[in-house]
Amino acid sequence: MNDDTLALCLEIFFWFALFVVFYTYLGYGILLYILVKLKEFFVKPVRRPLPATEGELPEVTLFITAFNEEEVVDEKMENCLELDYPADKLHIVWVTDGSNDGTNERLQTRWQGKATVHFQPLRQGKTAAMTRGMTLVDTPLVVFTDANTMVNREAIREIVLAFQDPKVGCVAGEKRIAVQTKDGAAAGGEGIYWKYESTLKALDARLYSAVGAAGELFAVRRELFEAMEPDTLLDDFILSLRITMKGYTIAYRTNAYAIESGSADMREEEKRKVRIAAGGLQSIWRLRPLLNPFRYGVLSFQYTSHRVLRWSVTPFLLFALLPLNVAILLSGGPTVFYGVLLGMQLLFYGLGYWGYYLSARQIKNKILFIPYYFLFMNINVLKGIRYLKKKKGNGAWEKAKRSEK
């Protein structure tokens, strides 16, 4: 291969990598917005009302899996009891497998009669707890939420409203990060990330279906729940997308939301991101039929664009751009043009490192947290590969600590 051919090959690979990175993080969002506007120009959304009387509202189980959540039990129960839904129609269930702090005692004393508690001494992980608990549920709708997240008062009615559409098999609520003025890169970056994610999820749902649900708040039709492998890392994601594989859609309700604190610091946030990345890779394998666009059509396009690329090839291509840029210059590529591109890349990495430096010293700067958090997320996708290889099979993991409110 002569020098000209090598330079051409490097340039082609560079632009391919740049296109995939751009498409994954910005291009898909732009294309999605255009497609939604085109669809809604021709097909107006159908709005369905709630039943006319409260007596016609369906019974709902509020399902909470918890492990050693003594510190938040009281706040969570107060939040549950304040929800705007008939008390005789809303059943609060806690599954507290393996908890050895005061979680069970608190629920069975102060909150006796207000919630049902299913406990077993053996801790097998959240997925196993969900599967066991669901065998004891008999309401038509089940709303899952985490112990450390607080749900808005109207959330249950908003979720039930979405289920008025018989095509909806799962409803995803919105996750919001409570960012305090003192929060650093962990909570600040996570908050910005979830605002963008929420926008994409809402657009996905308007086009056809949201692509997965977040465990902080989502709901399913009970008959569509299916037991998952005990070592499943992203139970919410796997469960919700397996429901779409049965022909149902995932609705997204921005007016049903769960609020939680951001991670206490970047080390704790790293635990979450590495586990999520590992779970994403695990999900790609277990949901591989969804990659077939001839079978799943628009859903396959959404799933690949919104999720698969982020958890597979895009991080590798992102970090390949810098050495590719250098290699093109060394092989005789256009010096000025690729020199500018190299300078822009170095500036971006420099800003990311500056954001890291400020974060390590607890100095807040939202602008610099963006490049830092972006690079941080992609690095943790690479770390997720190692995590998945070392993962034990019981499905239990160490929880990341959240910042104090």
Short mmCIF file of C-alpha atoms in Angstrom, two decimals:
data_model
loop_
_atom_site.label_atom_id
_atom_site.label_comp_id
_atom_site.label_asym_id
_atom_site.label_seq_id
_atom_site.Cartn_x
_atom_site.Cartn_y
_atom_site.Cartn_z
CA MET A 1 0.00 0.00 0.00
CA ASN A 2 1.53 3.31 -1.08
CA ASP A 3 1.41 6.50 0.98
CA ASP A 4 -1.49 8.05 -0.96
CA THR A 5 -3.65 4.96 -0.51
CA LEU A 6 -2.81 4.81 3.19
CA ALA A 7 -3.70 8.48 3.65
CA LEU A 8 -7.01 7.98 1.82
CA CYS A 9 -7.90 4.95 3.96
CA LEU A 10 -7.10 6.87 7.13
CA GLU A 11 -9.23 9.82 6.01
CA ILE A 12 -12.18 7.57 5.15
CA PHE A 13 -12.00 5.83 8.53
CA PHE A 14 -11.64 9.18 10.32
CA TRP A 15 -14.75 10.65 8.71
CA PHE A 16 -16.70 7.44 9.26
CA ALA A 17 -15.79 7.51 12.95
CA LEU A 18 -16.63 11.21 13.23
CA PHE A 19 -20.00 10.66 11.55
CA VAL A 20 -20.92 7.79 13.90
CA VAL A 21 -19.92 9.83 16.98
CA PHE A 22 -21.89 12.86 15.76
CA TYR A 23 -24.92 10.74 14.82
CA THR A 24 -24.94 8.90 18.14
CA TYR A 25 -24.94 11.97 20.36
CA LEU A 26 -26.50 14.74 18.23
CA GLY A 27 -27.47 13.57 14.76
CA TYR A 28 -30.02 11.02 15.93
CA GLY A 29 -31.74 13.64 18.06
CA ILE A 30 -31.97 16.03 15.09
CA LEU A 31 -33.25 13.30 12.76
CA LEU A 32 -35.71 12.11 15.40
CA TYR A 33 -37.14 15.60 15.82
CA ILE A 34 -37.66 15.93 12.05
CA LEU A 35 -39.34 12.50 11.80
CA VAL A 36 -41.68 13.28 14.71
CA LYS A 37 -42.73 16.59 13.16
CA LEU A 38 -43.39 14.89 9.82
CA LYS A 39 -45.42 12.12 11.46
CA GLU A 40 -47.53 14.51 13.54
CA PHE A 41 -48.20 16.70 10.51
CA PHE A 42 -50.07 13.78 8.93
CA VAL A 43 -51.23 11.84 12.01
CA LYS A 44 -52.56 13.76 15.00
CA PRO A 45 -51.95 12.18 18.44
CA VAL A 46 -55.03 10.57 20.04
CA ARG A 47 -55.79 11.69 23.60
CA ARG A 48 -57.73 9.30 25.83
CA PRO A 49 -59.34 10.44 29.11
CA LEU A 50 -59.32 8.65 32.46
CA PRO A 51 -62.48 6.77 33.50
CA ALA A 52 -65.27 9.20 34.46
CA THR A 53 -65.53 7.98 38.06
CA GLU A 54 -62.89 6.93 40.57
CA GLY A 55 -64.69 3.64 41.04
CA GLU A 56 -63.71 2.71 37.48
CA LEU A 57 -60.00 3.36 38.03
CA PRO A 58 -57.90 0.16 37.94
CA GLU A 59 -56.15 -1.18 41.03
CA VAL A 60 -52.43 -0.47 41.02
CA THR A 61 -49.51 -1.96 42.94
CA LEU A 62 -46.68 0.41 43.84
CA PHE A 63 -43.75 -2.03 43.87
CA ILE A 64 -40.54 -1.11 45.72
CA THR A 65 -37.47 -3.34 45.85
CA ALA A 66 -35.09 -2.30 48.62
CA PHE A 67 -31.87 -3.36 50.26
CA ASN A 68 -30.89 -1.65 53.53
CA GLU A 69 -32.88 1.54 52.99
CA GLU A 70 -33.57 2.36 56.64
CA GLU A 71 -32.56 6.00 56.15
CA VAL A 72 -35.19 6.70 53.48
CA VAL A 73 -38.08 4.41 54.49
CA ASP A 74 -40.06 7.10 56.31
CA GLU A 75 -39.64 9.70 53.56
CA LYS A 76 -40.55 7.17 50.87
CA MET A 77 -43.69 6.01 52.70
CA GLU A 78 -44.82 9.59 53.31
CA ASN A 79 -44.32 10.22 49.60
CA CYS A 80 -46.32 7.11 48.66
CA LEU A 81 -49.23 8.03 50.90
CA GLU A 82 -49.40 11.54 49.42
CA LEU A 83 -49.97 10.25 45.88
CA ASP A 84 -53.20 11.41 44.24
CA TYR A 85 -54.90 8.04 43.76
CA PRO A 86 -57.74 6.36 45.70
CA ALA A 87 -56.21 4.68 48.76
CA ASP A 88 -58.30 1.53 48.30
CA LYS A 89 -56.99 1.20 44.74
CA LEU A 90 -53.28 1.70 45.49
CA HIS A 91 -51.39 -1.18 47.12
CA ILE A 92 -47.88 -0.44 48.41
CA VAL A 93 -45.54 -3.46 48.33
CA TRP A 94 -41.94 -3.61 49.53
CA VAL A 95 -39.63 -6.52 48.65
CA THR A 96 -36.63 -6.26 50.98
CA ASP A 97 -34.58 -9.40 50.31
CA GLY A 98 -31.36 -9.54 52.33
CA SER A 99 -31.94 -6.31 54.26
CA ASN A 100 -30.23 -6.54 57.65
CA ASP A 101 -30.58 -2.98 58.91
CA GLY A 102 -33.80 -1.47 60.31
CA THR A 103 -35.73 -1.40 57.01
CA ASN A 104 -38.14 -4.22 57.83
CA GLU A 105 -38.66 -3.18 61.45
CA ARG A 106 -39.48 0.37 60.41
CA LEU A 107 -42.01 -0.78 57.83
CA GLN A 108 -43.64 -3.22 60.24
CA THR A 109 -43.92 -0.77 63.15
CA ARG A 110 -44.51 2.82 62.10
CA TRP A 111 -46.05 1.84 58.75
CA GLN A 112 -47.90 -1.30 59.78
CA GLY A 113 -51.08 -1.69 57.76
CA LYS A 114 -49.96 0.89 55.20
CA ALA A 115 -47.70 -1.40 53.18
CA THR A 116 -47.14 -5.10 52.52
CA VAL A 117 -43.60 -6.33 53.13
CA HIS A 118 -42.14 -9.43 51.48
CA PHE A 119 -38.79 -10.36 53.00
CA GLN A 120 -36.35 -13.22 52.75
CA PRO A 121 -32.93 -13.32 54.47
CA LEU A 122 -31.09 -14.35 51.30
CA ARG A 123 -29.94 -11.49 49.08
CA GLN A 124 -30.01 -12.51 45.42
CA GLY A 125 -30.17 -9.09 43.81
CA LYS A 126 -32.86 -6.75 42.55
CA THR A 127 -33.88 -8.82 39.54
CA ALA A 128 -34.53 -11.93 41.64
CA ALA A 129 -36.44 -9.81 44.17
CA MET A 130 -38.65 -8.40 41.40
CA THR A 131 -39.37 -11.87 40.03
CA ARG A 132 -40.24 -13.28 43.47
CA GLY A 133 -42.37 -10.28 44.43
CA MET A 134 -44.33 -10.29 41.19
CA THR A 135 -45.64 -13.80 41.90
CA LEU A 136 -47.47 -12.23 44.87
CA VAL A 137 -49.06 -9.33 42.95
CA ASP A 138 -52.57 -9.57 41.48
CA THR A 139 -53.41 -6.02 40.33
CA PRO A 140 -53.63 -5.39 36.57
CA LEU A 141 -51.05 -2.59 36.67
CA VAL A 142 -47.74 -2.52 38.55
CA VAL A 143 -45.68 0.65 39.08
CA PHE A 144 -42.03 0.09 39.95
CA THR A 145 -40.08 2.72 41.85
CA ASP A 146 -36.88 2.89 43.88
CA ALA A 147 -36.77 3.47 47.63
CA ASN A 148 -34.52 6.51 47.31
CA THR A 149 -36.61 8.35 44.70
CA MET A 150 -39.58 10.58 45.40
CA VAL A 151 -42.52 10.56 42.99
CA ASN A 152 -44.71 13.53 42.10
CA ARG A 153 -48.27 13.55 43.44
CA GLU A 154 -49.97 13.09 40.04
CA ALA A 155 -47.68 10.31 38.81
CA ILE A 156 -50.02 7.32 39.23
CA ARG A 157 -52.92 9.02 37.43
CA GLU A 158 -50.59 10.04 34.60
CA ILE A 159 -49.36 6.46 34.25
CA VAL A 160 -52.86 4.98 34.35
CA LEU A 161 -53.92 7.51 31.70
CA ALA A 162 -51.20 6.24 29.36
CA PHE A 163 -52.47 2.67 29.80
CA GLN A 164 -55.86 3.71 28.38
CA ASP A 165 -54.20 3.01 25.03
CA PRO A 166 -54.40 -0.80 24.63
CA LYS A 167 -51.19 -0.77 22.55
CA VAL A 168 -49.20 0.49 25.55
CA GLY A 169 -47.63 -2.34 27.52
CA CYS A 170 -45.20 -0.27 29.58
CA VAL A 171 -45.09 3.34 30.77
CA ALA A 172 -41.79 5.08 31.48
CA GLY A 173 -41.79 7.97 33.91
CA GLU A 174 -39.25 10.77 33.76
CA LYS A 175 -36.14 10.68 35.89
CA ARG A 176 -35.04 14.01 37.34
CA ILE A 177 -31.88 14.76 39.27
CA ALA A 178 -32.20 17.09 42.25
CA VAL A 179 -29.15 19.28 41.65
CA GLN A 180 -28.17 21.37 44.65
CA THR A 181 -26.14 24.57 44.41
CA LYS A 182 -23.26 22.81 46.13
CA ASP A 183 -23.29 19.81 43.79
CA GLY A 184 -20.23 19.04 41.71
CA ALA A 185 -19.59 17.27 38.42
CA ALA A 186 -21.32 14.05 39.46
CA ALA A 187 -24.74 15.54 40.15
CA GLY A 188 -24.36 18.47 37.74
CA GLY A 189 -23.22 16.31 34.82
CA GLU A 190 -25.82 13.67 35.57
CA GLY A 191 -28.54 16.33 35.67
CA ILE A 192 -27.58 17.75 32.26
CA TYR A 193 -27.34 14.24 30.81
CA TRP A 194 -30.81 13.27 32.02
CA LYS A 195 -32.41 16.45 30.68
CA TYR A 196 -31.11 15.57 27.22
CA GLU A 197 -32.10 11.92 27.66
CA SER A 198 -35.62 12.91 28.68
CA THR A 199 -35.99 14.97 25.51
CA LEU A 200 -34.89 12.01 23.37
CA LYS A 201 -37.20 9.61 25.20
CA ALA A 202 -40.19 11.89 24.71
CA LEU A 203 -39.42 12.17 20.98
CA ASP A 204 -38.89 8.40 20.70
CA ALA A 205 -42.32 7.79 22.25
CA ARG A 206 -43.96 10.29 19.88
CA LEU A 207 -42.39 8.59 16.86
CA TYR A 208 -43.29 5.04 17.92
CA SER A 209 -42.04 3.88 21.33
CA ALA A 210 -39.66 4.95 24.04
CA VAL A 211 -36.55 2.77 24.01
CA GLY A 212 -36.51 1.30 27.49
CA ALA A 213 -37.58 2.54 30.91
CA ALA A 214 -35.60 3.75 33.94
CA GLY A 215 -36.08 1.82 37.19
CA GLU A 216 -36.73 4.97 39.21
CA LEU A 217 -40.29 5.02 37.85
CA PHE A 218 -41.94 2.76 35.29
CA ALA A 219 -45.03 0.59 35.04
CA VAL A 220 -46.15 -2.55 33.23
CA ARG A 221 -49.28 -4.56 32.65
CA ARG A 222 -48.94 -7.44 35.10
CA GLU A 223 -49.65 -10.13 32.52
CA LEU A 224 -46.74 -8.88 30.39
CA PHE A 225 -44.15 -9.27 33.14
CA GLU A 226 -41.74 -12.12 32.54
CA ALA A 227 -39.01 -13.48 34.77
CA MET A 228 -35.53 -12.34 33.76
CA GLU A 229 -32.19 -14.05 34.15
CA PRO A 230 -31.09 -13.60 37.83
CA ASP A 231 -27.80 -11.94 36.82
CA THR A 232 -29.56 -9.25 34.75
CA LEU A 233 -27.94 -5.86 35.37
CA LEU A 234 -30.51 -3.58 33.71
CA ASP A 235 -33.77 -5.25 34.71
CA ASP A 236 -35.87 -2.20 33.86
CA PHE A 237 -34.39 -1.95 30.36
CA ILE A 238 -34.60 -5.68 29.57
CA LEU A 239 -38.14 -6.04 30.92
CA SER A 240 -39.52 -3.00 29.11
CA LEU A 241 -37.98 -3.88 25.75
CA ARG A 242 -39.08 -7.50 25.94
CA ILE A 243 -42.59 -6.12 26.26
CA THR A 244 -42.10 -4.15 23.02
CA MET A 245 -40.90 -7.34 21.35
CA LYS A 246 -44.40 -8.71 22.01
CA GLY A 247 -45.89 -5.94 19.89
CA TYR A 248 -46.63 -3.35 22.59
CA THR A 249 -45.14 0.13 22.94
CA ILE A 250 -43.55 2.05 25.80
CA ALA A 251 -45.29 5.34 26.53
CA TYR A 252 -43.30 8.19 28.06
CA ARG A 253 -44.95 10.52 30.58
CA THR A 254 -43.06 13.68 31.47
CA ASN A 255 -45.75 14.55 34.02
CA ALA A 256 -45.00 11.37 35.97
CA TYR A 257 -41.55 11.82 37.37
CA ALA A 258 -39.21 10.55 40.07
CA ILE A 259 -36.67 12.82 41.73
CA GLU A 260 -33.45 11.55 43.24
CA SER A 261 -30.20 13.09 44.38
CA GLY A 262 -27.16 12.88 42.13
CA SER A 263 -24.23 10.65 43.02
CA ALA A 264 -22.22 11.81 46.01
CA ASP A 265 -19.05 12.20 43.92
CA MET A 266 -17.48 11.05 40.67
CA ARG A 267 -16.15 7.85 42.23
CA GLU A 268 -19.69 6.85 43.20
CA GLU A 269 -20.98 7.97 39.81
CA GLU A 270 -18.33 5.79 38.18
CA LYS A 271 -19.76 2.72 39.93
CA ARG A 272 -23.15 3.47 38.40
CA LYS A 273 -21.88 4.23 34.93
CA VAL A 274 -19.66 1.16 34.74
CA ARG A 275 -22.51 -1.10 35.85
CA ILE A 276 -24.93 0.55 33.40
CA ALA A 277 -22.41 0.18 30.57
CA ALA A 278 -21.87 -3.48 31.45
CA GLY A 279 -25.63 -3.93 31.59
CA GLY A 280 -25.94 -2.27 28.21
CA LEU A 281 -23.53 -4.72 26.65
CA GLN A 282 -25.35 -7.59 28.35
CA SER A 283 -28.65 -6.22 27.02
CA ILE A 284 -27.39 -5.99 23.44
CA TRP A 285 -26.69 -9.71 23.51
CA ARG A 286 -29.91 -10.71 25.24
CA LEU A 287 -32.05 -8.46 23.04
CA ARG A 288 -30.19 -9.26 19.81
CA PRO A 289 -33.41 -10.10 17.86
CA LEU A 290 -34.25 -6.38 18.15
CA LEU A 291 -31.34 -5.62 15.83
CA ASN A 292 -33.37 -7.08 12.94
CA PRO A 293 -35.09 -4.14 11.18
CA PHE A 294 -37.06 -6.50 8.92
CA ARG A 295 -38.82 -7.89 11.99
CA TYR A 296 -39.05 -4.84 14.27
CA GLY A 297 -38.94 -1.94 11.81
CA VAL A 298 -38.94 1.51 13.41
CA LEU A 299 -38.29 0.06 16.87
CA SER A 300 -35.08 -1.57 15.63
CA PHE A 301 -33.95 1.76 14.15
CA GLN A 302 -34.68 3.58 17.42
CA TYR A 303 -33.03 0.91 19.57
CA THR A 304 -29.86 0.81 17.47
CA SER A 305 -29.57 4.59 17.18
CA HIS A 306 -30.40 5.50 20.77
CA ARG A 307 -28.86 2.62 22.70
CA VAL A 308 -26.75 0.10 20.83
CA LEU A 309 -24.29 2.57 19.33
CA ARG A 310 -23.65 4.23 22.71
CA TRP A 311 -22.90 0.93 24.39
CA SER A 312 -20.81 -0.66 21.64
CA VAL A 313 -18.83 0.94 18.81
CA THR A 314 -19.19 4.69 19.42
CA PRO A 315 -16.86 5.00 22.46
CA PHE A 316 -14.13 3.14 20.56
CA LEU A 317 -14.57 5.37 17.52
CA LEU A 318 -14.58 8.50 19.71
CA PHE A 319 -11.21 7.71 21.24
CA ALA A 320 -9.83 6.61 17.86
CA LEU A 321 -10.39 10.08 16.37
CA LEU A 322 -7.33 11.65 18.00
CA PRO A 323 -4.74 9.05 16.90
CA LEU A 324 -6.39 8.90 13.46
CA ASN A 325 -6.07 12.67 13.15
CA VAL A 326 -2.36 12.48 14.05
CA ALA A 327 -1.81 9.59 11.64
CA ILE A 328 -3.43 11.53 8.76
CA LEU A 329 -1.11 14.50 9.37
CA LEU A 330 1.94 12.23 9.53
CA SER A 331 0.91 10.51 6.29
CA GLY A 332 0.78 13.81 4.43
CA GLY A 333 -2.88 14.80 4.73
CA PRO A 334 -3.94 18.47 4.29
CA THR A 335 -1.91 20.13 7.04
CA VAL A 336 -4.05 23.20 7.73
CA PHE A 337 -7.45 21.49 7.69
CA TYR A 338 -6.50 18.45 9.76
CA GLY A 339 -4.28 20.62 11.94
CA VAL A 340 -7.34 22.68 12.90
CA LEU A 341 -9.31 19.50 13.61
CA LEU A 342 -6.47 18.22 15.78
CA GLY A 343 -6.37 21.50 17.65
CA MET A 344 -10.12 21.33 18.28
CA GLN A 345 -9.79 17.79 19.62
CA LEU A 346 -6.93 18.72 21.91
CA LEU A 347 -8.91 21.71 23.14
CA PHE A 348 -11.90 19.48 23.94
CA TYR A 349 -9.74 17.00 25.85
CA GLY A 350 -8.05 19.91 27.60
CA LEU A 351 -11.41 21.33 28.70
CA GLY A 352 -12.43 17.87 29.89
CA TYR A 353 -9.26 17.57 31.95
CA TRP A 354 -9.80 21.06 33.34
CA GLY A 355 -13.30 20.01 34.36
CA TYR A 356 -11.80 16.97 36.09
CA TYR A 357 -9.26 19.18 37.86
CA LEU A 358 -11.96 21.54 39.14
CA SER A 359 -14.21 18.65 40.16
CA ALA A 360 -11.43 17.04 42.18
CA ARG A 361 -11.11 20.31 44.09
CA GLN A 362 -14.86 20.74 44.53
CA ILE A 363 -14.90 23.86 42.33
CA LYS A 364 -18.17 24.15 40.42
CA ASN A 365 -18.19 25.03 36.71
CA LYS A 366 -21.19 23.76 34.69
CA ILE A 367 -19.64 24.55 31.32
CA LEU A 368 -16.53 22.46 31.94
CA PHE A 369 -18.54 19.65 33.53
CA ILE A 370 -20.07 18.94 30.10
CA PRO A 371 -16.86 17.83 28.27
CA TYR A 372 -15.63 16.15 31.45
CA TYR A 373 -18.86 14.17 31.98
CA PHE A 374 -19.06 13.28 28.28
CA LEU A 375 -15.55 11.80 28.27
CA PHE A 376 -16.19 10.21 31.67
CA MET A 377 -19.28 8.38 30.35
CA ASN A 378 -17.48 6.99 27.35
CA ILE A 379 -14.45 5.86 29.34
CA ASN A 380 -16.79 3.96 31.63
CA VAL A 381 -18.30 2.12 28.68
CA LEU A 382 -14.84 0.67 28.07
CA LYS A 383 -14.53 -0.17 31.77
CA GLY A 384 -17.93 -1.85 31.59
CA ILE A 385 -16.47 -4.57 29.35
CA ARG A 386 -14.07 -5.61 32.11
CA TYR A 387 -16.82 -5.37 34.73
CA LEU A 388 -19.05 -7.70 32.72
CA LYS A 389 -16.28 -10.26 32.38
CA LYS A 390 -15.62 -10.26 36.15
CA LYS A 391 -19.30 -10.14 37.14
CA LYS A 392 -20.50 -12.88 39.46
CA GLY A 393 -23.83 -14.50 38.69
CA ASN A 394 -26.06 -13.60 41.66
CA GLY A 395 -27.21 -10.20 40.38
CA ALA A 396 -26.32 -8.25 43.54
CA TRP A 397 -24.07 -5.21 43.35
CA GLU A 398 -22.74 -2.44 45.52
CA LYS A 399 -25.00 0.61 45.47
CA ALA A 400 -23.56 3.99 44.58
CA LYS A 401 -23.94 6.57 47.33
CA ARG A 402 -26.12 9.58 46.61
CA SER A 403 -25.41 13.16 47.58
CA GLU A 404 -27.21 14.51 50.63
CA LYS A 405 -30.24 16.70 50.08
#
